Structure formats: structure tokens, C-alpha cells
mmCIF file of C-alpha atoms and ligand atoms in Angstrom:
data_model
loop_
_atom_site.group_PDB
_atom_site.id
_atom_site.type_symbol
_atom_site.label_atom_id
_atom_site.label_comp_id
_atom_site.label_asym_id
_atom_site.label_seq_id
_atom_site.Cartn_x
_atom_site.Cartn_y
_atom_site.Cartn_z
ATOM 1 C CA UNK A 1 16.631 10.534 21.864
ATOM 2 C CA UNK A 2 13.133 11.643 22.708
ATOM 3 C CA UNK A 3 11.721 8.203 22.040
ATOM 4 C CA UNK A 4 14.501 6.536 23.972
ATOM 5 C CA UNK A 5 13.982 8.698 27.025
ATOM 6 C CA UNK A 6 10.267 8.144 26.885
ATOM 7 C CA UNK A 7 10.891 4.388 26.742
ATOM 8 C CA UNK A 8 13.198 4.656 29.711
ATOM 9 C CA UNK A 9 10.773 6.782 31.667
ATOM 10 C CA UNK A 10 8.110 4.156 31.043
ATOM 11 C CA UNK A 11 10.643 1.513 32.027
ATOM 12 C CA UNK A 12 11.324 3.401 35.245
ATOM 13 C CA UNK A 13 7.539 3.589 35.900
ATOM 14 C CA UNK A 14 7.237 -0.118 35.384
ATOM 15 C CA UNK A 15 10.150 -0.757 37.763
ATOM 16 C CA UNK A 16 8.553 1.192 40.529
ATOM 17 C CA UNK A 17 4.911 0.451 39.672
ATOM 18 C CA UNK A 18 4.870 -1.965 42.649
ATOM 19 C CA UNK A 19 2.694 -0.332 45.217
ATOM 20 C CA UNK A 20 2.798 -0.795 48.893
ATOM 21 C CA UNK A 21 2.574 -4.274 50.405
ATOM 22 C CA UNK A 22 -0.289 -4.038 52.817
ATOM 23 C CA UNK A 23 -3.149 -6.361 51.814
ATOM 24 C CA UNK A 24 -6.838 -5.568 51.976
ATOM 25 C CA UNK A 25 -7.959 -5.164 55.569
ATOM 26 C CA UNK A 26 -4.498 -4.272 56.784
ATOM 27 C CA UNK A 27 -3.704 -1.038 58.588
ATOM 28 C CA UNK A 28 -2.198 1.894 56.692
ATOM 29 C CA UNK A 29 -1.546 5.635 57.130
ATOM 30 C CA UNK A 30 -3.077 8.076 54.677
ATOM 31 C CA UNK A 31 -0.229 10.444 55.594
ATOM 32 C CA UNK A 32 2.197 8.197 53.800
ATOM 33 C CA UNK A 33 0.427 8.605 50.490
ATOM 34 C CA UNK A 34 2.875 10.259 48.151
ATOM 35 C CA UNK A 35 4.198 10.609 44.561
ATOM 36 C CA UNK A 36 7.245 8.526 43.792
ATOM 37 C CA UNK A 37 10.508 10.420 43.248
ATOM 38 C CA UNK A 38 11.375 10.683 39.577
ATOM 39 C CA UNK A 39 8.280 9.092 38.189
ATOM 40 C CA UNK A 40 5.640 11.043 40.156
ATOM 41 C CA UNK A 41 3.527 7.933 40.347
ATOM 42 C CA UNK A 42 1.019 7.831 43.173
ATOM 43 C CA UNK A 43 2.053 5.438 45.996
ATOM 44 C CA UNK A 44 0.365 4.301 49.118
ATOM 45 C CA UNK A 45 1.114 1.675 51.700
ATOM 46 C CA UNK A 46 -1.731 -0.537 50.331
ATOM 47 C CA UNK A 47 -1.069 -2.935 47.489
ATOM 48 C CA UNK A 48 -2.050 -2.157 43.947
ATOM 49 C CA UNK A 49 -5.622 -3.459 44.238
ATOM 50 C CA UNK A 50 -6.517 -1.437 47.380
ATOM 51 C CA UNK A 51 -6.432 2.087 48.716
ATOM 52 C CA UNK A 52 -5.835 3.546 52.147
ATOM 53 C CA UNK A 53 -9.173 4.734 53.463
ATOM 54 C CA UNK A 54 -9.643 7.644 55.853
ATOM 55 C CA UNK A 55 -10.113 5.068 58.599
ATOM 56 C CA UNK A 56 -6.600 3.840 58.030
ATOM 57 C CA UNK A 57 -7.527 0.490 56.530
ATOM 58 C CA UNK A 58 -6.596 -0.768 53.122
ATOM 59 C CA UNK A 59 -9.862 -1.274 51.153
ATOM 60 C CA UNK A 60 -10.510 -2.719 47.733
ATOM 61 C CA UNK A 61 -10.289 -0.062 44.916
ATOM 62 C CA UNK A 62 -13.707 1.055 43.790
ATOM 63 C CA UNK A 63 -12.807 2.545 40.402
ATOM 64 C CA UNK A 64 -10.128 2.402 37.781
ATOM 65 C CA UNK A 65 -8.736 4.504 34.856
ATOM 66 C CA UNK A 66 -6.980 1.821 32.753
ATOM 67 C CA UNK A 67 -8.498 -0.825 30.673
ATOM 68 C CA UNK A 68 -5.990 -3.254 32.059
ATOM 69 C CA UNK A 69 -5.146 -2.003 35.559
ATOM 70 C CA UNK A 70 -1.950 -3.179 37.172
ATOM 71 C CA UNK A 71 -2.032 -5.747 39.899
ATOM 72 C CA UNK A 72 -5.185 -7.666 38.788
ATOM 73 C CA UNK A 73 -4.861 -11.150 37.282
ATOM 74 C CA UNK A 74 -5.504 -11.497 33.542
ATOM 75 C CA UNK A 75 -9.150 -11.895 32.698
ATOM 76 C CA UNK A 76 -10.162 -10.940 36.219
ATOM 77 C CA UNK A 77 -13.917 -10.447 36.685
ATOM 78 C CA UNK A 78 -13.487 -8.498 39.871
ATOM 79 C CA UNK A 79 -12.125 -5.342 38.228
ATOM 80 C CA UNK A 80 -13.499 -2.074 39.672
ATOM 81 C CA UNK A 81 -15.591 -0.082 37.205
ATOM 82 C CA UNK A 82 -14.414 2.690 34.964
ATOM 83 C CA UNK A 83 -15.971 6.072 35.567
ATOM 84 C CA UNK A 84 -18.649 7.562 33.298
ATOM 85 C CA UNK A 85 -18.180 10.682 31.223
ATOM 86 C CA UNK A 86 -18.354 13.761 33.427
ATOM 87 C CA UNK A 87 -16.678 11.780 36.286
ATOM 88 C CA UNK A 88 -13.167 10.765 37.100
ATOM 89 C CA UNK A 89 -11.364 8.192 39.178
ATOM 90 C CA UNK A 90 -8.751 9.692 41.437
ATOM 91 C CA UNK A 91 -5.190 8.242 41.583
ATOM 92 C CA UNK A 92 -6.104 6.376 44.824
ATOM 93 C CA UNK A 93 -8.980 4.501 43.194
ATOM 94 C CA UNK A 94 -11.518 5.396 45.806
ATOM 95 C CA UNK A 95 -14.729 6.409 44.069
ATOM 96 C CA UNK A 96 -15.868 8.014 40.836
ATOM 97 C CA UNK A 97 -16.317 11.753 41.390
ATOM 98 C CA UNK A 98 -17.871 14.458 39.219
ATOM 99 C CA UNK A 99 -15.344 16.677 37.313
ATOM 100 C CA UNK A 100 -14.056 19.711 39.260
ATOM 101 C CA UNK A 101 -14.793 23.328 38.362
ATOM 102 C CA UNK A 102 -12.036 25.851 37.475
ATOM 103 C CA UNK A 103 -9.816 26.641 40.535
ATOM 104 C CA UNK A 104 -10.453 23.338 42.341
ATOM 105 C CA UNK A 105 -7.514 21.188 43.495
ATOM 106 C CA UNK A 106 -6.548 18.367 41.159
ATOM 107 C CA UNK A 107 -3.885 15.735 40.900
ATOM 108 C CA UNK A 108 -0.697 15.986 38.913
ATOM 109 C CA UNK A 109 -1.309 15.427 35.236
ATOM 110 C CA UNK A 110 -4.999 14.688 35.726
ATOM 111 C CA UNK A 111 -6.393 17.258 33.316
ATOM 112 C CA UNK A 112 -9.363 14.876 33.075
ATOM 113 C CA UNK A 113 -10.392 15.745 36.641
ATOM 114 C CA UNK A 114 -11.197 19.308 35.539
ATOM 115 C CA UNK A 115 -14.453 20.595 34.091
ATOM 116 C CA UNK A 116 -14.335 21.456 30.437
ATOM 117 C CA UNK A 117 -14.684 25.196 29.412
ATOM 118 C CA UNK A 118 -17.848 26.145 27.527
ATOM 119 C CA UNK A 119 -15.837 26.656 24.303
ATOM 120 C CA UNK A 120 -14.044 23.283 24.820
ATOM 121 C CA UNK A 121 -14.415 22.522 21.126
ATOM 122 C CA UNK A 122 -12.091 25.420 20.219
ATOM 123 C CA UNK A 123 -9.569 24.795 22.992
ATOM 124 C CA UNK A 124 -9.376 20.969 22.922
ATOM 125 C CA UNK A 125 -5.983 19.482 21.960
ATOM 126 C CA UNK A 126 -6.491 16.710 19.517
ATOM 127 C CA UNK A 127 -2.807 16.339 18.609
ATOM 128 C CA UNK A 128 -2.339 13.422 20.911
ATOM 129 C CA UNK A 129 0.348 15.316 22.850
ATOM 130 C CA UNK A 130 -1.754 15.663 26.018
ATOM 131 C CA UNK A 131 -1.511 19.447 26.082
ATOM 132 C CA UNK A 132 -4.998 19.536 27.736
ATOM 133 C CA UNK A 133 -8.104 17.368 28.205
ATOM 134 C CA UNK A 134 -11.263 18.718 26.635
ATOM 135 C CA UNK A 135 -9.740 22.298 26.939
ATOM 136 C CA UNK A 136 -8.929 22.068 30.664
ATOM 137 C CA UNK A 137 -5.563 21.534 32.367
ATOM 138 C CA UNK A 138 -4.388 20.796 35.926
ATOM 139 C CA UNK A 139 -1.328 22.968 36.580
ATOM 140 C CA UNK A 140 0.289 23.122 39.973
ATOM 141 C CA UNK A 141 -2.681 21.087 41.319
ATOM 142 C CA UNK A 142 -5.270 23.670 40.244
ATOM 143 C CA UNK A 143 -7.871 23.221 37.543
ATOM 144 C CA UNK A 144 -7.801 25.846 34.817
ATOM 145 C CA UNK A 145 -8.828 26.334 31.214
ATOM 146 C CA UNK A 146 -6.228 26.287 28.458
ATOM 147 C CA UNK A 147 -7.676 29.470 27.130
ATOM 148 C CA UNK A 148 -4.956 32.130 27.344
ATOM 149 C CA UNK A 149 -4.281 33.961 24.173
ATOM 150 C CA UNK A 150 -1.076 35.388 22.619
ATOM 151 C CA UNK A 151 0.734 37.880 24.870
ATOM 152 C CA UNK A 152 -1.476 37.082 27.925
ATOM 153 C CA UNK A 153 -0.076 36.080 31.300
ATOM 154 C CA UNK A 154 0.006 32.350 31.712
ATOM 155 C CA UNK A 155 0.713 29.684 34.338
ATOM 156 C CA UNK A 156 3.568 27.221 33.813
ATOM 157 C CA UNK A 157 4.267 23.986 35.628
ATOM 158 C CA UNK A 158 7.658 22.308 35.189
ATOM 159 C CA UNK A 159 8.021 18.754 36.386
ATOM 160 C CA UNK A 160 11.498 17.199 36.503
ATOM 161 C CA UNK A 161 11.121 13.501 35.700
ATOM 162 C CA UNK A 162 14.177 11.226 36.057
ATOM 163 C CA UNK A 163 14.955 9.615 32.798
ATOM 164 C CA UNK A 164 17.609 7.080 32.005
ATOM 165 C CA UNK A 165 19.851 7.306 28.917
ATOM 166 C CA UNK A 166 23.022 5.669 27.681
ATOM 167 C CA UNK A 167 25.031 8.054 29.866
ATOM 168 C CA UNK A 168 23.008 7.291 32.978
ATOM 169 C CA UNK A 169 20.287 9.272 34.769
ATOM 170 C CA UNK A 170 19.218 12.683 33.558
ATOM 171 C CA UNK A 171 16.437 15.082 34.248
ATOM 172 C CA UNK A 172 13.657 15.364 31.721
ATOM 173 C CA UNK A 173 11.704 18.533 32.473
ATOM 174 C CA UNK A 174 8.141 18.454 31.162
ATOM 175 C CA UNK A 175 6.758 21.993 31.010
ATOM 176 C CA UNK A 176 3.062 22.642 30.688
ATOM 177 C CA UNK A 177 1.022 25.762 30.496
ATOM 178 C CA UNK A 178 -2.514 27.071 30.020
ATOM 179 C CA UNK A 179 -2.065 28.797 26.687
ATOM 180 C CA UNK A 180 -4.273 27.936 23.795
ATOM 181 C CA UNK A 181 -3.236 25.395 21.155
ATOM 182 C CA UNK A 182 -0.560 26.921 18.946
ATOM 183 C CA UNK A 183 0.913 28.912 21.752
ATOM 184 C CA UNK A 184 3.251 27.996 24.562
ATOM 185 C CA UNK A 185 3.883 29.531 27.986
ATOM 186 C CA UNK A 186 7.300 31.074 28.111
ATOM 187 C CA UNK A 187 8.895 30.188 31.424
ATOM 188 C CA UNK A 188 10.823 33.408 31.847
ATOM 189 C CA UNK A 189 8.280 36.066 30.766
ATOM 190 C CA UNK A 190 5.309 33.867 31.859
ATOM 191 C CA UNK A 191 3.307 34.991 28.792
ATOM 192 C CA UNK A 192 1.909 33.065 25.893
ATOM 193 C CA UNK A 193 4.179 32.944 22.862
ATOM 194 C CA UNK A 194 3.588 31.729 19.354
ATOM 195 C CA UNK A 195 4.863 28.254 18.516
ATOM 196 C CA UNK A 196 8.112 28.183 16.525
ATOM 197 C CA UNK A 197 8.424 26.837 13.066
ATOM 198 C CA UNK A 198 10.980 24.447 11.596
ATOM 199 C CA UNK A 199 14.531 25.789 11.862
ATOM 200 C CA UNK A 200 13.737 28.478 14.457
ATOM 201 C CA UNK A 201 15.900 28.635 17.528
ATOM 202 C CA UNK A 202 14.327 26.810 20.514
ATOM 203 C CA UNK A 203 15.024 25.959 24.085
ATOM 204 C CA UNK A 204 12.486 23.176 24.730
ATOM 205 C CA UNK A 205 10.161 20.894 22.819
ATOM 206 C CA UNK A 206 7.065 22.823 23.874
ATOM 207 C CA UNK A 207 8.265 25.922 21.888
ATOM 208 C CA UNK A 208 8.194 24.052 18.560
ATOM 209 C CA UNK A 209 5.122 23.479 16.506
ATOM 210 C CA UNK A 210 6.646 20.088 15.666
ATOM 211 C CA UNK A 211 7.181 19.325 19.405
ATOM 212 C CA UNK A 212 10.807 18.493 18.665
ATOM 213 C CA UNK A 213 13.608 20.855 19.716
ATOM 214 C CA UNK A 214 16.805 19.328 18.452
ATOM 215 C CA UNK A 215 19.983 19.204 20.400
ATOM 216 C CA UNK A 216 21.374 21.731 18.015
ATOM 217 C CA UNK A 217 18.828 24.288 19.411
ATOM 218 C CA UNK A 218 16.555 24.511 16.400
ATOM 219 C CA UNK A 219 13.064 23.092 15.754
ATOM 220 C CA UNK A 220 13.197 19.837 13.910
ATOM 221 C CA UNK A 221 10.588 17.802 12.127
ATOM 222 C CA UNK A 222 8.178 15.816 14.288
ATOM 223 C CA UNK A 223 9.915 12.971 15.960
ATOM 224 C CA UNK A 224 7.194 10.580 14.633
ATOM 225 C CA UNK A 225 7.971 11.517 10.982
ATOM 226 C CA UNK A 226 8.420 8.316 9.136
ATOM 227 C CA UNK A 227 11.729 7.867 7.305
ATOM 228 C CA UNK A 228 11.502 7.427 3.526
ATOM 229 C CA UNK A 229 14.171 5.635 1.664
ATOM 230 C CA UNK A 230 15.277 6.299 -1.921
ATOM 231 C CA UNK A 231 14.644 3.868 -4.732
ATOM 232 C CA UNK A 232 18.263 2.833 -4.667
ATOM 233 C CA UNK A 233 17.690 1.196 -1.193
ATOM 234 C CA UNK A 234 15.052 -1.070 -2.608
ATOM 235 C CA UNK A 235 17.315 -1.852 -5.567
ATOM 236 C CA UNK A 236 20.159 -2.720 -3.253
ATOM 237 C CA UNK A 237 17.969 -4.876 -1.048
ATOM 238 C CA UNK A 238 16.655 -6.715 -4.133
ATOM 239 C CA UNK A 239 20.130 -7.207 -5.430
ATOM 240 C CA UNK A 240 21.168 -8.475 -1.992
ATOM 241 C CA UNK A 241 18.315 -11.031 -1.974
ATOM 242 C CA UNK A 242 19.116 -12.229 -5.519
ATOM 243 C CA UNK A 243 22.838 -12.249 -4.813
ATOM 244 C CA UNK A 244 22.250 -14.299 -1.635
ATOM 245 C CA UNK A 245 20.116 -16.814 -3.505
ATOM 246 C CA UNK A 246 22.541 -17.063 -6.404
ATOM 247 C CA UNK A 247 25.497 -17.433 -4.084
ATOM 248 C CA UNK A 248 23.745 -20.257 -2.204
ATOM 249 C CA UNK A 249 22.909 -22.105 -5.409
ATOM 250 C CA UNK A 250 26.425 -21.689 -6.755
ATOM 251 C CA UNK A 251 27.932 -22.879 -3.546
ATOM 252 C CA UNK A 252 25.656 -25.967 -3.495
ATOM 253 C CA UNK A 253 26.588 -26.613 -7.124
ATOM 254 C CA UNK A 254 30.260 -26.635 -6.458
ATOM 255 C CA UNK A 255 29.890 -28.705 -3.283
ATOM 256 C CA UNK A 256 27.855 -31.313 -5.119
ATOM 257 C CA UNK A 257 30.224 -31.375 -8.055
ATOM 258 C CA UNK A 258 33.092 -32.085 -5.767
ATOM 259 C CA UNK A 259 31.146 -34.878 -4.210
ATOM 260 C CA UNK A 260 30.228 -36.296 -7.585
ATOM 261 C CA UNK A 261 33.861 -36.225 -8.729
ATOM 262 C CA UNK A 262 34.798 -38.095 -5.605
ATOM 263 C CA UNK A 263 32.242 -40.800 -6.214
ATOM 264 C CA UNK A 264 33.228 -41.102 -9.822
ATOM 265 C CA UNK A 265 36.871 -41.586 -8.984
ATOM 266 C CA UNK A 266 35.931 -44.194 -6.406
ATOM 267 C CA UNK A 267 33.964 -46.112 -9.084
ATOM 268 C CA UNK A 268 36.755 -45.819 -11.544
ATOM 269 C CA UNK A 269 39.202 -47.149 -8.995
ATOM 270 C CA UNK A 270 36.885 -50.074 -8.295
ATOM 271 C CA UNK A 271 36.596 -50.748 -11.962
ATOM 272 C CA UNK A 272 40.388 -50.698 -12.419
ATOM 273 C CA UNK A 273 40.817 -53.106 -9.593
ATOM 274 C CA UNK A 274 38.334 -55.455 -11.093
ATOM 275 C CA UNK A 275 40.029 -55.167 -14.415
ATOM 276 C CA UNK A 276 43.409 -55.934 -13.034
ATOM 277 C CA UNK A 277 41.895 -58.912 -11.242
ATOM 278 C CA UNK A 278 40.654 -60.235 -14.562
ATOM 279 C CA UNK A 279 43.912 -59.706 -16.312
ATOM 280 C CA UNK A 280 45.593 -61.680 -13.554
ATOM 281 C CA UNK A 281 43.107 -64.498 -13.813
ATOM 282 C CA UNK A 282 43.477 -64.599 -17.604
ATOM 283 C CA UNK A 283 47.246 -64.700 -17.239
ATOM 284 C CA UNK A 284 47.054 -67.472 -14.756
ATOM 285 C CA UNK A 285 44.754 -69.443 -16.952
ATOM 286 C CA UNK A 286 46.874 -68.943 -19.998
ATOM 287 C CA UNK A 287 49.982 -69.861 -18.055
ATOM 288 C CA UNK A 288 48.311 -72.932 -16.709
ATOM 289 C CA UNK A 289 47.021 -74.008 -20.129
ATOM 290 C CA UNK A 290 50.405 -73.445 -21.724
ATOM 291 C CA UNK A 291 52.202 -75.442 -19.085
ATOM 292 C CA UNK A 292 49.739 -78.327 -19.311
ATOM 293 C CA UNK A 293 49.982 -78.358 -23.136
ATOM 294 C CA UNK A 294 53.715 -78.372 -22.838
ATOM 295 C CA UNK A 295 53.608 -81.746 -21.011
ATOM 296 C CA UNK A 296 53.228 -84.484 -23.715
ATOM 297 C CA UNK A 297 52.741 -87.274 -21.145
ATOM 298 C CA UNK A 298 49.619 -85.701 -19.921
ATOM 299 C CA UNK A 299 47.898 -85.692 -23.220
ATOM 300 C CA UNK A 300 44.995 -88.033 -23.301
ATOM 301 C CA UNK A 301 41.801 -88.508 -21.262
ATOM 302 C CA UNK A 302 43.387 -87.512 -18.060
ATOM 303 C CA UNK A 303 45.009 -84.489 -19.573
ATOM 304 C CA UNK A 304 41.798 -83.314 -21.140
ATOM 305 C CA UNK A 305 40.034 -83.573 -17.791
ATOM 306 C CA UNK A 306 42.784 -81.786 -16.205
ATOM 307 C CA UNK A 307 42.691 -78.851 -18.621
ATOM 308 C CA UNK A 308 38.915 -78.520 -18.455
ATOM 309 C CA UNK A 309 38.511 -78.720 -14.678
ATOM 310 C CA UNK A 310 40.498 -75.736 -13.565
ATOM 311 C CA UNK A 311 38.613 -73.417 -15.808
ATOM 312 C CA UNK A 312 35.328 -74.749 -14.479
ATOM 313 C CA UNK A 313 36.421 -74.365 -10.935
ATOM 314 C CA UNK A 314 37.794 -70.932 -11.465
ATOM 315 C CA UNK A 315 34.693 -69.727 -13.252
ATOM 316 C CA UNK A 316 32.053 -70.811 -10.816
ATOM 317 C CA UNK A 317 33.319 -69.173 -7.659
ATOM 318 C CA UNK A 318 33.921 -65.880 -9.448
ATOM 319 C CA UNK A 319 30.440 -65.943 -10.832
ATOM 320 C CA UNK A 320 28.985 -66.634 -7.404
ATOM 321 C CA UNK A 321 30.979 -64.144 -5.502
ATOM 322 C CA UNK A 322 30.885 -61.202 -7.866
ATOM 323 C CA UNK A 323 27.771 -61.874 -9.871
ATOM 324 C CA UNK A 324 25.490 -59.134 -8.557
ATOM 325 C CA UNK A 325 27.791 -56.130 -8.841
ATOM 326 C CA UNK A 326 30.792 -56.950 -10.917
ATOM 327 C CA UNK A 327 31.166 -55.470 -14.356
ATOM 328 C CA UNK A 328 34.188 -56.915 -16.134
ATOM 329 C CA UNK A 329 33.818 -60.394 -14.799
ATOM 330 C CA UNK A 330 30.751 -61.015 -16.877
ATOM 331 C CA UNK A 331 32.572 -59.845 -19.898
ATOM 332 C CA UNK A 332 35.101 -62.326 -19.127
ATOM 333 C CA UNK A 333 32.484 -65.117 -19.288
ATOM 334 C CA UNK A 334 30.928 -63.811 -22.394
ATOM 335 C CA UNK A 335 34.188 -63.341 -24.207
ATOM 336 C CA UNK A 336 35.683 -66.492 -22.885
ATOM 337 C CA UNK A 337 36.418 -67.869 -26.295
ATOM 338 C CA UNK A 338 38.283 -64.854 -27.642
ATOM 339 C CA UNK A 339 40.635 -64.535 -24.671
ATOM 340 C CA UNK A 340 41.208 -60.909 -25.562
ATOM 341 C CA UNK A 341 40.421 -58.264 -23.022
ATOM 342 C CA UNK A 342 41.187 -54.640 -22.821
ATOM 343 C CA UNK A 343 39.530 -51.603 -21.216
ATOM 344 C CA UNK A 344 37.672 -50.403 -24.242
ATOM 345 C CA UNK A 345 36.244 -53.699 -25.083
ATOM 346 C CA UNK A 346 34.856 -54.215 -21.579
ATOM 347 C CA UNK A 347 33.463 -50.686 -21.454
ATOM 348 C CA UNK A 348 31.866 -51.265 -24.729
ATOM 349 C CA UNK A 349 30.367 -54.423 -23.546
ATOM 350 C CA UNK A 350 28.997 -52.781 -20.481
ATOM 351 C CA UNK A 351 27.448 -49.955 -22.313
ATOM 352 C CA UNK A 352 25.684 -52.176 -24.807
ATOM 353 C CA UNK A 353 24.377 -54.292 -22.039
ATOM 354 C CA UNK A 354 25.741 -57.476 -23.322
ATOM 355 C CA UNK A 355 25.076 -59.229 -20.069
HETATM 356 C C1 NAG B 1 -15.943 17.569 27.035
HETATM 357 O O1 NAG B 1 -16.750 18.416 27.749
HETATM 358 C C2 NAG B 1 -18.074 18.463 27.287
HETATM 359 C C3 NAG B 1 -18.821 19.532 28.053
HETATM 360 O O2 NAG B 1 -18.698 19.347 29.460
HETATM 361 C C4 NAG B 1 -18.716 17.094 27.429
HETATM 362 O O3 NAG B 1 -20.015 17.150 26.982
HETATM 363 C C5 NAG B 1 -17.930 16.012 26.736
HETATM 364 O O4 NAG B 1 -18.416 14.783 26.970
HETATM 365 C C6 NAG B 1 -16.523 16.139 27.138
HETATM 366 N N1 NAG B 1 -15.745 15.253 26.297
HETATM 367 C C7 NAG B 1 -14.934 14.271 26.925
HETATM 368 C C8 NAG B 1 -14.245 13.473 25.923
HETATM 369 O O5 NAG B 1 -14.977 14.075 28.066
HETATM 370 C C1 NAG B 2 -9.864 31.687 30.740
HETATM 371 O O1 NAG B 2 -10.723 31.129 31.645
HETATM 372 C C2 NAG B 2 -10.711 31.705 32.904
HETATM 373 C C3 NAG B 2 -11.567 30.914 33.789
HETATM 374 O O2 NAG B 2 -12.868 30.857 33.305
HETATM 375 C C4 NAG B 2 -11.124 33.161 32.842
HETATM 376 O O3 NAG B 2 -11.128 33.726 34.146
HETATM 377 C C5 NAG B 2 -10.217 33.880 31.890
HETATM 378 O O4 NAG B 2 -10.636 35.230 31.676
HETATM 379 C C6 NAG B 2 -10.166 33.229 30.595
HETATM 380 N N1 NAG B 2 -9.142 33.827 29.749
HETATM 381 C C7 NAG B 2 -9.418 34.228 28.482
HETATM 382 C C8 NAG B 2 -8.278 34.842 27.726
HETATM 383 O O5 NAG B 2 -10.489 34.013 27.941
#
């Protein structure tokens, strides 16, 4: 939830990051400079590469805070410079200024505009949570040190950001104080309290050492804690991968087997057709021979010719037309003398490569 709302806050910032529309050289009114509602982003009438000068004219920005400032083209060589250490660039982007001493006015969330305390090494927040910068904080637009100890009076600043969740807009209050690291500024008593440990009752993230007050009202583990999975998850994932591969292979095997069976039955059908064709031819030939032999008048030279010719004529066209691919027909030629054909004989002949 925390991460989600942070994302949405950032999204909201992105949506409204568009500055004013007045180009460089155009007229503007410094009085219209403001912080945007909800995001508290600085806004002026000038566009994102210029600021509104005291003279009421949009001028090119003269410093920047970001490595990749918004509004400039990628790889731009005309970026304003970043400020050196001990200086800061105000939100307007006017000029680098030296850091401000305690009690000076500063801009919202700009702890870096404030001078560090002498004992900054003890007070600095290195947790990455932005509790202070180099031991100093800007609260209610005043620079102070984050040096208050346990039980001391403290200053608190509550900023109600608008965040966007699944259920729509909600207010995300960010509460900051000037207590030392390990303490928080209690909003009701305005005194520094010790951070709460895991499982303690809490009312806000700032009260927890883990910076994560759960919706159940107790301090939970840090939101950034990585989730660890048991060994069974790895086993399940491995099984899933192996199962997926096995399933794919099995499926392909069955699909190909079906295709192979289809092809085989087609070939068998073709072979049966051819076989039947031969049988028919054989029968015709036998019938013709028998009928010729049954005619006594036709015996003699003419009869011999007559009995020879049909076989020659019947053989040659078959050889030509089916020579390249036929199987049984060649057997027919090879076994012409025997006149005995059945399936097994032809299969036998094919297998042994008699042709
Ligand atoms: C913190 O403050 C000290 C003292 O002013 C300064 O020397 C140092 O550069 C500062 N560190 C950062 C990161 O600005
Ligand atoms: C914190 O710093 C301020 C400003 O220098 C000082 O007035 C105050 O006494 C300090 N508080 C503690 C507890 O050191």
C-alpha cells in the first residue's frame, strides 16, 4: 500500500509537472508563484526552463537540482549548472545561494537549503528516508537542526499530500519533526518519543523504527523487506517447467503419430488400388488368352500374332505411365511367366528390391 501510494503520488507529480506556459522573455507575475495543490510542487507562470524574475519577465533558469531536469531536451548542452557543496538551488532555479543558518526561511522539503549543525556527523540521517539533510531540517519554512533529544519539546510539520489509490483520492499526511534519529516528534504532546519496535501499537509510519505502521495499527517489518520463498516453491517451479516441456513433447509425439498413421493408410490405399488394377489386368489377359485359344480357326500364324500383340500393347503403356512410382506393376512384368500374383508375393518382391 505504501509503495502503491508513493507510486501514485509520483504519478500525480508527473501529471502536474507541466509548469506555466510563458516562454522566455514573456511577462509574468511573481505573485502567482505557488505550490500546487496536492503535490506541493513549485509552480510559476513561466515554462519549465525559465523562472519569473523580480522584474516580471521569464528568464532562463540559472541553476538546477536534478541530473536530468524536466523540460530540457535529451542530451541538451544548455543545462544550467548544479550548485556546489555549501550552496543550493532554490525551487525557482534563479541562482545558487549559500546554505542558510538556523532560523532562516527555507522552502518546503528543502532541508538541503539549511546549514548543517556542528555535530552533523551524529545527527545525519543515512537511512535514505530523508528525515534530515546533513543533520538539518526545514520545518514550517524555518531552518533548524534535527537535534532534539528524548522528552524535549519538538517542532512538527504535517503536509497533507493527495494520493491516489484503488478507491480513489486519499490524503497521505507526511509528518516531519526535528528530533534526533531514533526518535519521533509526537504530534499531540509535541515532544520527542522513542521509535517503536516491531509489533508495538502505532498511529503513523514515523513512529515505527521500521517506518511501516500497518493498517492493523502495529509496527510491521520494513516495507522494503525482500520476500523469501520456501524451497518447495523452487521445487514446484522446476516441476512446472519439466512438466510443461514433457507435455509439449508428448503432445507433439501424438500429433505426429496421428499424421504418420494417416500417411500410412493413404499409401496402403494406393497400394491396394494398384493391386486391384493388376488383378483386373491379369484377369483380362487370361480371359483374352483363353477365348483366343478356344477358337480353333484362329490357330496359325495369324492367331499367334494376335495372341502376342495384345500383351505387348498392354505392357508398354503400363510401363510408361506407371514406371516411376508404381510398385506392383513391375512385379507383374518380372513375374509375367508365372501368372501368379498375391499380396504377399508382391510385398516380398518389393522388399527384396527385385526391380
Ligand atoms: C555537511 O555539512 C558539513 C559541514 O558544513 C560539510 O562540510 C559537508 O560537505 C556537508 N555534507 C553534504 C553532503 O553536504
Ligand atoms: C538544537 O539546536 C538549536 C539551534 O542551534 C539549539 O538552540 C538547541 O539548544 C539545540 N538543542 C539541543 C537539545 O541540543
